[in-house]
């Protein structure tokens, strides 16, 4: 069964999911419809021009429309068969390999080309398989290149820088120590400038003059 089931972390490690395409088996129906529309539209345009060119002068438009009516469904059907086989092989390889990568598409293209030419013989089938594989390899390669060019540039990794030991900054001198070693804490900054320490004030009152001898 190709129905998607919840995946465990171990399965997710080996299986990448392409979110741009439908999951299997819905992918088969989607590719069949898309291939039919592409073949019918593209083939219809070609057949319309060819029918107008080959029709008589007075019946150009009618000849082109008649060519589209008869040939466009056949061309769309051929494209639908190719798309259906390709998606079937692609889903089978996804289920067998448990991963989704460009190799599945390349192998599916080779298998589709070989199967469609089996009625023509082994040699024709081998040539068609090689052509289908090379064609899908080119398509996948161009898609990878376009995706990488269109994707934004990733930021460069930041290199690990070893921590640098920074020496501590020297502490400023203590201004409270003053200039004199034995002075008290009252000198401060000015005590160091004007002579080393604080001076004690003389608090003895002056002697009174003696007026008894006059």
mmCIF file with all atom_site columns, C-alpha atoms in Angstrom:
data_model
loop_
_atom_site.group_PDB
_atom_site.id
_atom_site.type_symbol
_atom_site.label_atom_id
_atom_site.label_alt_id
_atom_site.label_comp_id
_atom_site.label_asym_id
_atom_site.label_entity_id
_atom_site.label_seq_id
_atom_site.pdbx_PDB_ins_code
_atom_site.Cartn_x
_atom_site.Cartn_y
_atom_site.Cartn_z
_atom_site.occupancy
_atom_site.B_iso_or_equiv
_atom_site.pdbx_formal_charge
_atom_site.auth_seq_id
_atom_site.auth_comp_id
_atom_site.auth_asym_id
_atom_site.auth_atom_id
_atom_site.pdbx_PDB_model_num
ATOM 1   C CA . UNK A 1 1   ? 0.000   0.000   0.000   1.00 0.00 ? 1   UNK A CA 1
ATOM 2   C CA . UNK A 1 2   ? 1.235   3.492   -0.886  1.00 0.00 ? 2   UNK A CA 1
ATOM 3   C CA . UNK A 1 3   ? -0.952  5.275   1.637   1.00 0.00 ? 3   UNK A CA 1
ATOM 4   C CA . UNK A 1 4   ? 1.122   7.591   3.830   1.00 0.00 ? 4   UNK A CA 1
ATOM 5   C CA . UNK A 1 5   ? 1.508   6.503   7.427   1.00 0.00 ? 5   UNK A CA 1
ATOM 6   C CA . UNK A 1 6   ? 2.939   8.249   10.471  1.00 0.00 ? 6   UNK A CA 1
ATOM 7   C CA . UNK A 1 7   ? 6.712   7.996   10.402  1.00 0.00 ? 7   UNK A CA 1
ATOM 8   C CA . UNK A 1 8   ? 8.978   7.496   13.350  1.00 0.00 ? 8   UNK A CA 1
ATOM 9   C CA . UNK A 1 9   ? 12.127  9.589   13.865  1.00 0.00 ? 9   UNK A CA 1
ATOM 10  C CA . UNK A 1 10  ? 14.251  6.734   12.528  1.00 0.00 ? 10  UNK A CA 1
ATOM 11  C CA . UNK A 1 11  ? 12.177  6.590   9.355   1.00 0.00 ? 11  UNK A CA 1
ATOM 12  C CA . UNK A 1 12  ? 12.280  10.355  8.949   1.00 0.00 ? 12  UNK A CA 1
ATOM 13  C CA . UNK A 1 13  ? 16.079  10.254  9.072   1.00 0.00 ? 13  UNK A CA 1
ATOM 14  C CA . UNK A 1 14  ? 16.221  8.054   5.971   1.00 0.00 ? 14  UNK A CA 1
ATOM 15  C CA . UNK A 1 15  ? 13.233  9.396   4.065   1.00 0.00 ? 15  UNK A CA 1
ATOM 16  C CA . UNK A 1 16  ? 12.920  12.940  2.745   1.00 0.00 ? 16  UNK A CA 1
ATOM 17  C CA . UNK A 1 17  ? 9.466   14.251  1.866   1.00 0.00 ? 17  UNK A CA 1
ATOM 18  C CA . UNK A 1 18  ? 8.924   16.375  -1.232  1.00 0.00 ? 18  UNK A CA 1
ATOM 19  C CA . UNK A 1 19  ? 6.216   18.876  -0.230  1.00 0.00 ? 19  UNK A CA 1
ATOM 20  C CA . UNK A 1 20  ? 5.831   20.189  -3.795  1.00 0.00 ? 20  UNK A CA 1
ATOM 21  C CA . UNK A 1 21  ? 4.181   16.989  -5.080  1.00 0.00 ? 21  UNK A CA 1
ATOM 22  C CA . UNK A 1 22  ? 1.155   15.038  -4.004  1.00 0.00 ? 22  UNK A CA 1
ATOM 23  C CA . UNK A 1 23  ? 1.775   11.956  -1.853  1.00 0.00 ? 23  UNK A CA 1
ATOM 24  C CA . UNK A 1 24  ? 1.342   8.502   -3.321  1.00 0.00 ? 24  UNK A CA 1
ATOM 25  C CA . UNK A 1 25  ? -1.021  7.204   -4.634  1.00 0.00 ? 25  UNK A CA 1
ATOM 26  C CA . UNK A 1 26  ? -2.748  10.560  -5.209  1.00 0.00 ? 26  UNK A CA 1
ATOM 27  C CA . UNK A 1 27  ? 0.302   11.586  -7.207  1.00 0.00 ? 27  UNK A CA 1
ATOM 28  C CA . UNK A 1 28  ? -0.591  9.078   -9.921  1.00 0.00 ? 28  UNK A CA 1
ATOM 29  C CA . UNK A 1 29  ? -4.039  10.598  -10.480 1.00 0.00 ? 29  UNK A CA 1
ATOM 30  C CA . UNK A 1 30  ? -2.599  14.108  -10.397 1.00 0.00 ? 30  UNK A CA 1
ATOM 31  C CA . UNK A 1 31  ? 0.110   13.296  -12.944 1.00 0.00 ? 31  UNK A CA 1
ATOM 32  C CA . UNK A 1 32  ? -2.318  11.494  -15.270 1.00 0.00 ? 32  UNK A CA 1
ATOM 33  C CA . UNK A 1 33  ? -4.620  14.517  -15.343 1.00 0.00 ? 33  UNK A CA 1
ATOM 34  C CA . UNK A 1 34  ? -1.776  16.992  -15.726 1.00 0.00 ? 34  UNK A CA 1
ATOM 35  C CA . UNK A 1 35  ? -0.143  15.006  -18.507 1.00 0.00 ? 35  UNK A CA 1
ATOM 36  C CA . UNK A 1 36  ? -3.442  14.668  -20.383 1.00 0.00 ? 36  UNK A CA 1
ATOM 37  C CA . UNK A 1 37  ? -4.086  18.409  -20.157 1.00 0.00 ? 37  UNK A CA 1
ATOM 38  C CA . UNK A 1 38  ? -0.557  19.235  -21.277 1.00 0.00 ? 38  UNK A CA 1
ATOM 39  C CA . UNK A 1 39  ? -0.720  16.859  -24.227 1.00 0.00 ? 39  UNK A CA 1
ATOM 40  C CA . UNK A 1 40  ? -4.190  17.944  -25.294 1.00 0.00 ? 40  UNK A CA 1
ATOM 41  C CA . UNK A 1 41  ? -3.387  21.653  -25.075 1.00 0.00 ? 41  UNK A CA 1
ATOM 42  C CA . UNK A 1 42  ? 0.082   21.558  -26.600 1.00 0.00 ? 42  UNK A CA 1
ATOM 43  C CA . UNK A 1 43  ? -0.869  18.980  -29.204 1.00 0.00 ? 43  UNK A CA 1
ATOM 44  C CA . UNK A 1 44  ? -4.074  20.859  -29.975 1.00 0.00 ? 44  UNK A CA 1
ATOM 45  C CA . UNK A 1 45  ? -2.158  24.032  -30.763 1.00 0.00 ? 45  UNK A CA 1
ATOM 46  C CA . UNK A 1 46  ? 0.180   22.147  -33.071 1.00 0.00 ? 46  UNK A CA 1
ATOM 47  C CA . UNK A 1 47  ? -2.662  20.282  -34.760 1.00 0.00 ? 47  UNK A CA 1
ATOM 48  C CA . UNK A 1 48  ? -4.675  23.464  -35.221 1.00 0.00 ? 48  UNK A CA 1
ATOM 49  C CA . UNK A 1 49  ? -1.826  25.150  -37.051 1.00 0.00 ? 49  UNK A CA 1
ATOM 50  C CA . UNK A 1 50  ? -1.166  22.062  -39.141 1.00 0.00 ? 50  UNK A CA 1
ATOM 51  C CA . UNK A 1 51  ? -4.872  21.670  -39.999 1.00 0.00 ? 51  UNK A CA 1
ATOM 52  C CA . UNK A 1 52  ? -5.190  25.311  -41.031 1.00 0.00 ? 52  UNK A CA 1
ATOM 53  C CA . UNK A 1 53  ? -2.107  24.991  -43.217 1.00 0.00 ? 53  UNK A CA 1
ATOM 54  C CA . UNK A 1 54  ? -3.280  21.821  -44.993 1.00 0.00 ? 54  UNK A CA 1
ATOM 55  C CA . UNK A 1 55  ? -6.948  22.856  -45.400 1.00 0.00 ? 55  UNK A CA 1
ATOM 56  C CA . UNK A 1 56  ? -8.260  24.526  -48.557 1.00 0.00 ? 56  UNK A CA 1
ATOM 57  C CA . UNK A 1 57  ? -8.183  28.305  -48.772 1.00 0.00 ? 57  UNK A CA 1
ATOM 58  C CA . UNK A 1 58  ? -11.815 28.818  -47.866 1.00 0.00 ? 58  UNK A CA 1
ATOM 59  C CA . UNK A 1 59  ? -11.839 26.229  -45.054 1.00 0.00 ? 59  UNK A CA 1
ATOM 60  C CA . UNK A 1 60  ? -8.759  27.114  -42.994 1.00 0.00 ? 60  UNK A CA 1
ATOM 61  C CA . UNK A 1 61  ? -10.550 27.577  -39.681 1.00 0.00 ? 61  UNK A CA 1
ATOM 62  C CA . UNK A 1 62  ? -12.775 24.531  -40.142 1.00 0.00 ? 62  UNK A CA 1
ATOM 63  C CA . UNK A 1 63  ? -9.798  22.386  -41.079 1.00 0.00 ? 63  UNK A CA 1
ATOM 64  C CA . UNK A 1 64  ? -7.862  23.489  -38.000 1.00 0.00 ? 64  UNK A CA 1
ATOM 65  C CA . UNK A 1 65  ? -10.761 22.833  -35.645 1.00 0.00 ? 65  UNK A CA 1
ATOM 66  C CA . UNK A 1 66  ? -11.390 19.420  -37.187 1.00 0.00 ? 66  UNK A CA 1
ATOM 67  C CA . UNK A 1 67  ? -7.739  18.483  -36.700 1.00 0.00 ? 67  UNK A CA 1
ATOM 68  C CA . UNK A 1 68  ? -7.941  19.514  -33.048 1.00 0.00 ? 68  UNK A CA 1
ATOM 69  C CA . UNK A 1 69  ? -11.164 17.551  -32.528 1.00 0.00 ? 69  UNK A CA 1
ATOM 70  C CA . UNK A 1 70  ? -9.749  14.333  -33.909 1.00 0.00 ? 70  UNK A CA 1
ATOM 71  C CA . UNK A 1 71  ? -6.102  14.545  -32.839 1.00 0.00 ? 71  UNK A CA 1
ATOM 72  C CA . UNK A 1 72  ? -5.942  16.407  -29.521 1.00 0.00 ? 72  UNK A CA 1
ATOM 73  C CA . UNK A 1 73  ? -7.624  13.653  -27.420 1.00 0.00 ? 73  UNK A CA 1
ATOM 74  C CA . UNK A 1 74  ? -5.291  11.048  -28.882 1.00 0.00 ? 74  UNK A CA 1
ATOM 75  C CA . UNK A 1 75  ? -2.216  13.141  -28.094 1.00 0.00 ? 75  UNK A CA 1
ATOM 76  C CA . UNK A 1 76  ? -3.494  13.857  -24.589 1.00 0.00 ? 76  UNK A CA 1
ATOM 77  C CA . UNK A 1 77  ? -4.122  10.142  -24.041 1.00 0.00 ? 77  UNK A CA 1
ATOM 78  C CA . UNK A 1 78  ? -0.555  9.281   -25.037 1.00 0.00 ? 78  UNK A CA 1
ATOM 79  C CA . UNK A 1 79  ? 0.762   11.820  -22.561 1.00 0.00 ? 79  UNK A CA 1
ATOM 80  C CA . UNK A 1 80  ? -1.586  10.505  -19.866 1.00 0.00 ? 80  UNK A CA 1
ATOM 81  C CA . UNK A 1 81  ? -0.321  6.925   -20.358 1.00 0.00 ? 81  UNK A CA 1
ATOM 82  C CA . UNK A 1 82  ? 3.279   8.097   -20.050 1.00 0.00 ? 82  UNK A CA 1
ATOM 83  C CA . UNK A 1 83  ? 2.502   10.172  -16.933 1.00 0.00 ? 83  UNK A CA 1
ATOM 84  C CA . UNK A 1 84  ? 0.556   7.359   -15.298 1.00 0.00 ? 84  UNK A CA 1
ATOM 85  C CA . UNK A 1 85  ? 3.315   4.793   -15.835 1.00 0.00 ? 85  UNK A CA 1
ATOM 86  C CA . UNK A 1 86  ? 5.970   7.223   -14.664 1.00 0.00 ? 86  UNK A CA 1
ATOM 87  C CA . UNK A 1 87  ? 4.124   8.054   -11.431 1.00 0.00 ? 87  UNK A CA 1
ATOM 88  C CA . UNK A 1 88  ? 3.382   4.368   -10.782 1.00 0.00 ? 88  UNK A CA 1
ATOM 89  C CA . UNK A 1 89  ? 7.048   3.440   -11.070 1.00 0.00 ? 89  UNK A CA 1
ATOM 90  C CA . UNK A 1 90  ? 8.031   6.481   -9.015  1.00 0.00 ? 90  UNK A CA 1
ATOM 91  C CA . UNK A 1 91  ? 5.681   5.566   -6.164  1.00 0.00 ? 91  UNK A CA 1
ATOM 92  C CA . UNK A 1 92  ? 6.840   1.951   -6.300  1.00 0.00 ? 92  UNK A CA 1
ATOM 93  C CA . UNK A 1 93  ? 10.475  2.996   -5.950  1.00 0.00 ? 93  UNK A CA 1
ATOM 94  C CA . UNK A 1 94  ? 9.594   5.335   -3.079  1.00 0.00 ? 94  UNK A CA 1
ATOM 95  C CA . UNK A 1 95  ? 7.873   2.451   -1.255  1.00 0.00 ? 95  UNK A CA 1
ATOM 96  C CA . UNK A 1 96  ? 10.798  0.081   -1.873  1.00 0.00 ? 96  UNK A CA 1
ATOM 97  C CA . UNK A 1 97  ? 13.680  2.437   -1.111  1.00 0.00 ? 97  UNK A CA 1
ATOM 98  C CA . UNK A 1 98  ? 11.978  4.324   1.739   1.00 0.00 ? 98  UNK A CA 1
ATOM 99  C CA . UNK A 1 99  ? 13.337  7.609   0.434   1.00 0.00 ? 99  UNK A CA 1
ATOM 100 C CA . UNK A 1 100 ? 12.421  10.170  -2.188  1.00 0.00 ? 100 UNK A CA 1
ATOM 101 C CA . UNK A 1 101 ? 15.267  11.588  -4.226  1.00 0.00 ? 101 UNK A CA 1
ATOM 102 C CA . UNK A 1 102 ? 16.093  12.337  -7.900  1.00 0.00 ? 102 UNK A CA 1
ATOM 103 C CA . UNK A 1 103 ? 17.241  8.750   -8.474  1.00 0.00 ? 103 UNK A CA 1
ATOM 104 C CA . UNK A 1 104 ? 13.641  7.570   -8.206  1.00 0.00 ? 104 UNK A CA 1
ATOM 105 C CA . UNK A 1 105 ? 12.552  9.906   -11.009 1.00 0.00 ? 105 UNK A CA 1
ATOM 106 C CA . UNK A 1 106 ? 15.488  8.933   -13.226 1.00 0.00 ? 106 UNK A CA 1
ATOM 107 C CA . UNK A 1 107 ? 14.818  5.209   -12.775 1.00 0.00 ? 107 UNK A CA 1
ATOM 108 C CA . UNK A 1 108 ? 11.077  5.719   -13.275 1.00 0.00 ? 108 UNK A CA 1
ATOM 109 C CA . UNK A 1 109 ? 11.719  7.563   -16.542 1.00 0.00 ? 109 UNK A CA 1
ATOM 110 C CA . UNK A 1 110 ? 13.946  4.762   -17.799 1.00 0.00 ? 110 UNK A CA 1
ATOM 111 C CA . UNK A 1 111 ? 11.410  2.090   -16.833 1.00 0.00 ? 111 UNK A CA 1
ATOM 112 C CA . UNK A 1 112 ? 8.551   4.003   -18.444 1.00 0.00 ? 112 UNK A CA 1
ATOM 113 C CA . UNK A 1 113 ? 10.407  4.438   -21.710 1.00 0.00 ? 113 UNK A CA 1
ATOM 114 C CA . UNK A 1 114 ? 11.350  0.766   -21.782 1.00 0.00 ? 114 UNK A CA 1
ATOM 115 C CA . UNK A 1 115 ? 7.859   -0.523  -21.018 1.00 0.00 ? 115 UNK A CA 1
ATOM 116 C CA . UNK A 1 116 ? 6.224   1.630   -23.696 1.00 0.00 ? 116 UNK A CA 1
ATOM 117 C CA . UNK A 1 117 ? 8.525   0.186   -26.372 1.00 0.00 ? 117 UNK A CA 1
ATOM 118 C CA . UNK A 1 118 ? 8.417   -3.475  -25.346 1.00 0.00 ? 118 UNK A CA 1
ATOM 119 C CA . UNK A 1 119 ? 6.195   -4.327  -28.311 1.00 0.00 ? 119 UNK A CA 1
ATOM 120 C CA . UNK A 1 120 ? 8.919   -3.082  -30.664 1.00 0.00 ? 120 UNK A CA 1
ATOM 121 C CA . UNK A 1 121 ? 11.547  -5.501  -29.350 1.00 0.00 ? 121 UNK A CA 1
ATOM 122 C CA . UNK A 1 122 ? 14.304  -5.574  -26.756 1.00 0.00 ? 122 UNK A CA 1
ATOM 123 C CA . UNK A 1 123 ? 16.634  -3.261  -28.668 1.00 0.00 ? 123 UNK A CA 1
ATOM 124 C CA . UNK A 1 124 ? 14.002  -0.578  -29.135 1.00 0.00 ? 124 UNK A CA 1
ATOM 125 C CA . UNK A 1 125 ? 12.975  -0.917  -25.481 1.00 0.00 ? 125 UNK A CA 1
ATOM 126 C CA . UNK A 1 126 ? 16.592  -0.500  -24.343 1.00 0.00 ? 126 UNK A CA 1
ATOM 127 C CA . UNK A 1 127 ? 17.048  2.618   -26.475 1.00 0.00 ? 127 UNK A CA 1
ATOM 128 C CA . UNK A 1 128 ? 13.808  4.115   -25.211 1.00 0.00 ? 128 UNK A CA 1
ATOM 129 C CA . UNK A 1 129 ? 14.762  3.314   -21.618 1.00 0.00 ? 129 UNK A CA 1
ATOM 130 C CA . UNK A 1 130 ? 18.139  5.023   -22.031 1.00 0.00 ? 130 UNK A CA 1
ATOM 131 C CA . UNK A 1 131 ? 16.479  8.054   -23.610 1.00 0.00 ? 131 UNK A CA 1
ATOM 132 C CA . UNK A 1 132 ? 13.923  8.266   -20.795 1.00 0.00 ? 132 UNK A CA 1
ATOM 133 C CA . UNK A 1 133 ? 16.601  8.002   -18.103 1.00 0.00 ? 133 UNK A CA 1
ATOM 134 C CA . UNK A 1 134 ? 18.791  10.669  -19.704 1.00 0.00 ? 134 UNK A CA 1
ATOM 135 C CA . UNK A 1 135 ? 15.805  12.982  -20.224 1.00 0.00 ? 135 UNK A CA 1
ATOM 136 C CA . UNK A 1 136 ? 14.716  12.714  -16.582 1.00 0.00 ? 136 UNK A CA 1
ATOM 137 C CA . UNK A 1 137 ? 18.318  13.156  -15.413 1.00 0.00 ? 137 UNK A CA 1
ATOM 138 C CA . UNK A 1 138 ? 18.506  16.423  -17.357 1.00 0.00 ? 138 UNK A CA 1
ATOM 139 C CA . UNK A 1 139 ? 15.176  17.595  -15.964 1.00 0.00 ? 139 UNK A CA 1
ATOM 140 C CA . UNK A 1 140 ? 16.161  16.752  -12.384 1.00 0.00 ? 140 UNK A CA 1
ATOM 141 C CA . UNK A 1 141 ? 19.582  18.371  -12.803 1.00 0.00 ? 141 UNK A CA 1
ATOM 142 C CA . UNK A 1 142 ? 18.085  21.589  -14.148 1.00 0.00 ? 142 UNK A CA 1
ATOM 143 C CA . UNK A 1 143 ? 15.568  21.622  -11.303 1.00 0.00 ? 143 UNK A CA 1
ATOM 144 C CA . UNK A 1 144 ? 18.320  21.227  -8.682  1.00 0.00 ? 144 UNK A CA 1
ATOM 145 C CA . UNK A 1 145 ? 20.402  24.021  -10.233 1.00 0.00 ? 145 UNK A CA 1
ATOM 146 C CA . UNK A 1 146 ? 17.423  26.379  -10.441 1.00 0.00 ? 146 UNK A CA 1
ATOM 147 C CA . UNK A 1 147 ? 16.490  25.621  -6.822  1.00 0.00 ? 147 UNK A CA 1
ATOM 148 C CA . UNK A 1 148 ? 20.003  26.331  -5.565  1.00 0.00 ? 148 UNK A CA 1
ATOM 149 C CA . UNK A 1 149 ? 20.282  29.549  -7.554  1.00 0.00 ? 149 UNK A CA 1
ATOM 150 C CA . UNK A 1 150 ? 16.867  30.818  -6.465  1.00 0.00 ? 150 UNK A CA 1
ATOM 151 C CA . UNK A 1 151 ? 17.371  29.901  -2.801  1.00 0.00 ? 151 UNK A CA 1
ATOM 152 C CA . UNK A 1 152 ? 18.716  32.730  -0.560  1.00 0.00 ? 152 UNK A CA 1
ATOM 153 C CA . UNK A 1 153 ? 22.350  32.498  0.372   1.00 0.00 ? 153 UNK A CA 1
ATOM 154 C CA . UNK A 1 154 ? 22.863  30.978  3.776   1.00 0.00 ? 154 UNK A CA 1
ATOM 155 C CA . UNK A 1 155 ? 24.645  33.067  6.390   1.00 0.00 ? 155 UNK A CA 1
ATOM 156 C CA . UNK A 1 156 ? 28.301  32.061  6.886   1.00 0.00 ? 156 UNK A CA 1
ATOM 157 C CA . UNK A 1 157 ? 28.930  30.061  10.050  1.00 0.00 ? 157 UNK A CA 1
ATOM 158 C CA . UNK A 1 158 ? 30.312  32.004  12.986  1.00 0.00 ? 158 UNK A CA 1
ATOM 159 C CA . UNK A 1 159 ? 33.748  30.769  13.969  1.00 0.00 ? 159 UNK A CA 1
ATOM 160 C CA . UNK A 1 160 ? 34.295  29.809  17.579  1.00 0.00 ? 160 UNK A CA 1
ATOM 161 C CA . UNK A 1 161 ? 36.597  32.360  19.196  1.00 0.00 ? 161 UNK A CA 1
ATOM 162 C CA . UNK A 1 162 ? 38.562  31.304  22.253  1.00 0.00 ? 162 UNK A CA 1
ATOM 163 C CA . UNK A 1 163 ? 37.973  33.517  25.258  1.00 0.00 ? 163 UNK A CA 1
ATOM 164 C CA . UNK A 1 164 ? 40.772  35.992  25.966  1.00 0.00 ? 164 UNK A CA 1
ATOM 165 C CA . UNK A 1 165 ? 41.911  36.552  29.535  1.00 0.00 ? 165 UNK A CA 1
ATOM 166 C CA . UNK A 1 166 ? 41.742  40.267  30.289  1.00 0.00 ? 166 UNK A CA 1
ATOM 167 C CA . UNK A 1 167 ? 43.855  41.627  33.147  1.00 0.00 ? 167 UNK A CA 1
ATOM 168 C CA . UNK A 1 168 ? 41.875  43.550  35.743  1.00 0.00 ? 168 UNK A CA 1
ATOM 169 C CA . UNK A 1 169 ? 42.182  47.314  35.613  1.00 0.00 ? 169 UNK A CA 1
ATOM 170 C CA . UNK A 1 170 ? 44.374  48.903  38.336  1.00 0.00 ? 170 UNK A CA 1
ATOM 171 C CA . UNK A 1 171 ? 42.444  50.373  41.223  1.00 0.00 ? 171 UNK A CA 1
ATOM 172 C CA . UNK A 1 172 ? 42.689  54.165  41.813  1.00 0.00 ? 172 UNK A CA 1
ATOM 173 C CA . UNK A 1 173 ? 44.848  55.364  44.766  1.00 0.00 ? 173 UNK A CA 1
ATOM 174 C CA . UNK A 1 174 ? 43.062  55.777  48.056  1.00 0.00 ? 174 UNK A CA 1
ATOM 175 C CA . UNK A 1 175 ? 42.873  59.490  48.741  1.00 0.00 ? 175 UNK A CA 1
ATOM 176 C CA . UNK A 1 176 ? 41.945  58.989  52.356  1.00 0.00 ? 176 UNK A CA 1
ATOM 177 C CA . UNK A 1 177 ? 45.486  57.789  53.225  1.00 0.00 ? 177 UNK A CA 1
ATOM 178 C CA . UNK A 1 178 ? 46.933  61.324  52.892  1.00 0.00 ? 178 UNK A CA 1
ATOM 179 C CA . UNK A 1 179 ? 50.596  62.260  52.585  1.00 0.00 ? 179 UNK A CA 1
ATOM 180 C CA . UNK A 1 180 ? 51.809  61.539  56.142  1.00 0.00 ? 180 UNK A CA 1
ATOM 181 C CA . UNK A 1 181 ? 52.105  58.051  57.446  1.00 0.00 ? 181 UNK A CA 1
ATOM 182 C CA . UNK A 1 182 ? 51.408  58.801  61.050  1.00 0.00 ? 182 UNK A CA 1
ATOM 183 C CA . UNK A 1 183 ? 48.724  61.427  60.630  1.00 0.00 ? 183 UNK A CA 1
ATOM 184 C CA . UNK A 1 184 ? 45.150  60.773  61.494  1.00 0.00 ? 184 UNK A CA 1
ATOM 185 C CA . UNK A 1 185 ? 42.199  60.742  59.169  1.00 0.00 ? 185 UNK A CA 1
ATOM 186 C CA . UNK A 1 186 ? 41.615  64.497  59.275  1.00 0.00 ? 186 UNK A CA 1
ATOM 187 C CA . UNK A 1 187 ? 44.365  65.578  56.808  1.00 0.00 ? 187 UNK A CA 1
ATOM 188 C CA . UNK A 1 188 ? 42.838  64.278  53.641  1.00 0.00 ? 188 UNK A CA 1
ATOM 189 C CA . UNK A 1 189 ? 43.962  65.470  50.224  1.00 0.00 ? 189 UNK A CA 1
ATOM 190 C CA . UNK A 1 190 ? 45.067  68.972  51.331  1.00 0.00 ? 190 UNK A CA 1
ATOM 191 C CA . UNK A 1 191 ? 47.117  67.516  54.137  1.00 0.00 ? 191 UNK A CA 1
ATOM 192 C CA . UNK A 1 192 ? 49.260  65.668  51.601  1.00 0.00 ? 192 UNK A CA 1
ATOM 193 C CA . UNK A 1 193 ? 49.800  68.829  49.559  1.00 0.00 ? 193 UNK A CA 1
ATOM 194 C CA . UNK A 1 194 ? 50.762  71.240  52.322  1.00 0.00 ? 194 UNK A CA 1
ATOM 195 C CA . UNK A 1 195 ? 53.122  69.441  54.508  1.00 0.00 ? 195 UNK A CA 1
ATOM 196 C CA . UNK A 1 196 ? 52.262  66.016  55.556  1.00 0.00 ? 196 UNK A CA 1
ATOM 197 C CA . UNK A 1 197 ? 49.451  65.563  57.868  1.00 0.00 ? 197 UNK A CA 1
ATOM 198 C CA . UNK A 1 198 ? 47.092  67.595  59.923  1.00 0.00 ? 198 UNK A CA 1
ATOM 199 C CA . UNK A 1 199 ? 48.329  70.029  62.553  1.00 0.00 ? 199 UNK A CA 1
ATOM 200 C CA . UNK A 1 200 ? 46.762  70.173  66.005  1.00 0.00 ? 200 UNK A CA 1
ATOM 201 C CA . UNK A 1 201 ? 45.359  73.616  66.828  1.00 0.00 ? 201 UNK A CA 1
ATOM 202 C CA . UNK A 1 202 ? 46.571  75.305  70.016  1.00 0.00 ? 202 UNK A CA 1
ATOM 203 C CA . UNK A 1 203 ? 43.466  75.808  72.073  1.00 0.00 ? 203 UNK A CA 1
ATOM 204 C CA . UNK A 1 204 ? 45.262  77.425  75.141  1.00 0.00 ? 204 UNK A CA 1
ATOM 205 C CA . UNK A 1 205 ? 43.901  80.957  75.699  1.00 0.00 ? 205 UNK A CA 1
ATOM 206 C CA . UNK A 1 206 ? 46.459  83.821  75.567  1.00 0.00 ? 206 UNK A CA 1
ATOM 207 C CA . UNK A 1 207 ? 47.851  85.148  78.877  1.00 0.00 ? 207 UNK A CA 1
ATOM 208 C CA . UNK A 1 208 ? 46.249  88.294  80.215  1.00 0.00 ? 208 UNK A CA 1
ATOM 209 C CA . UNK A 1 209 ? 48.553  91.349  80.677  1.00 0.00 ? 209 UNK A CA 1
ATOM 210 C CA . UNK A 1 210 ? 49.524  92.335  84.229  1.00 0.00 ? 210 UNK A CA 1
ATOM 211 C CA . UNK A 1 211 ? 48.477  95.928  85.033  1.00 0.00 ? 211 UNK A CA 1
ATOM 212 C CA . UNK A 1 212 ? 49.412  95.834  88.765  1.00 0.00 ? 212 UNK A CA 1
ATOM 213 C CA . UNK A 1 213 ? 52.800  97.576  88.294  1.00 0.00 ? 213 UNK A CA 1
ATOM 214 C CA . UNK A 1 214 ? 51.371  100.632 86.556  1.00 0.00 ? 214 UNK A CA 1
#
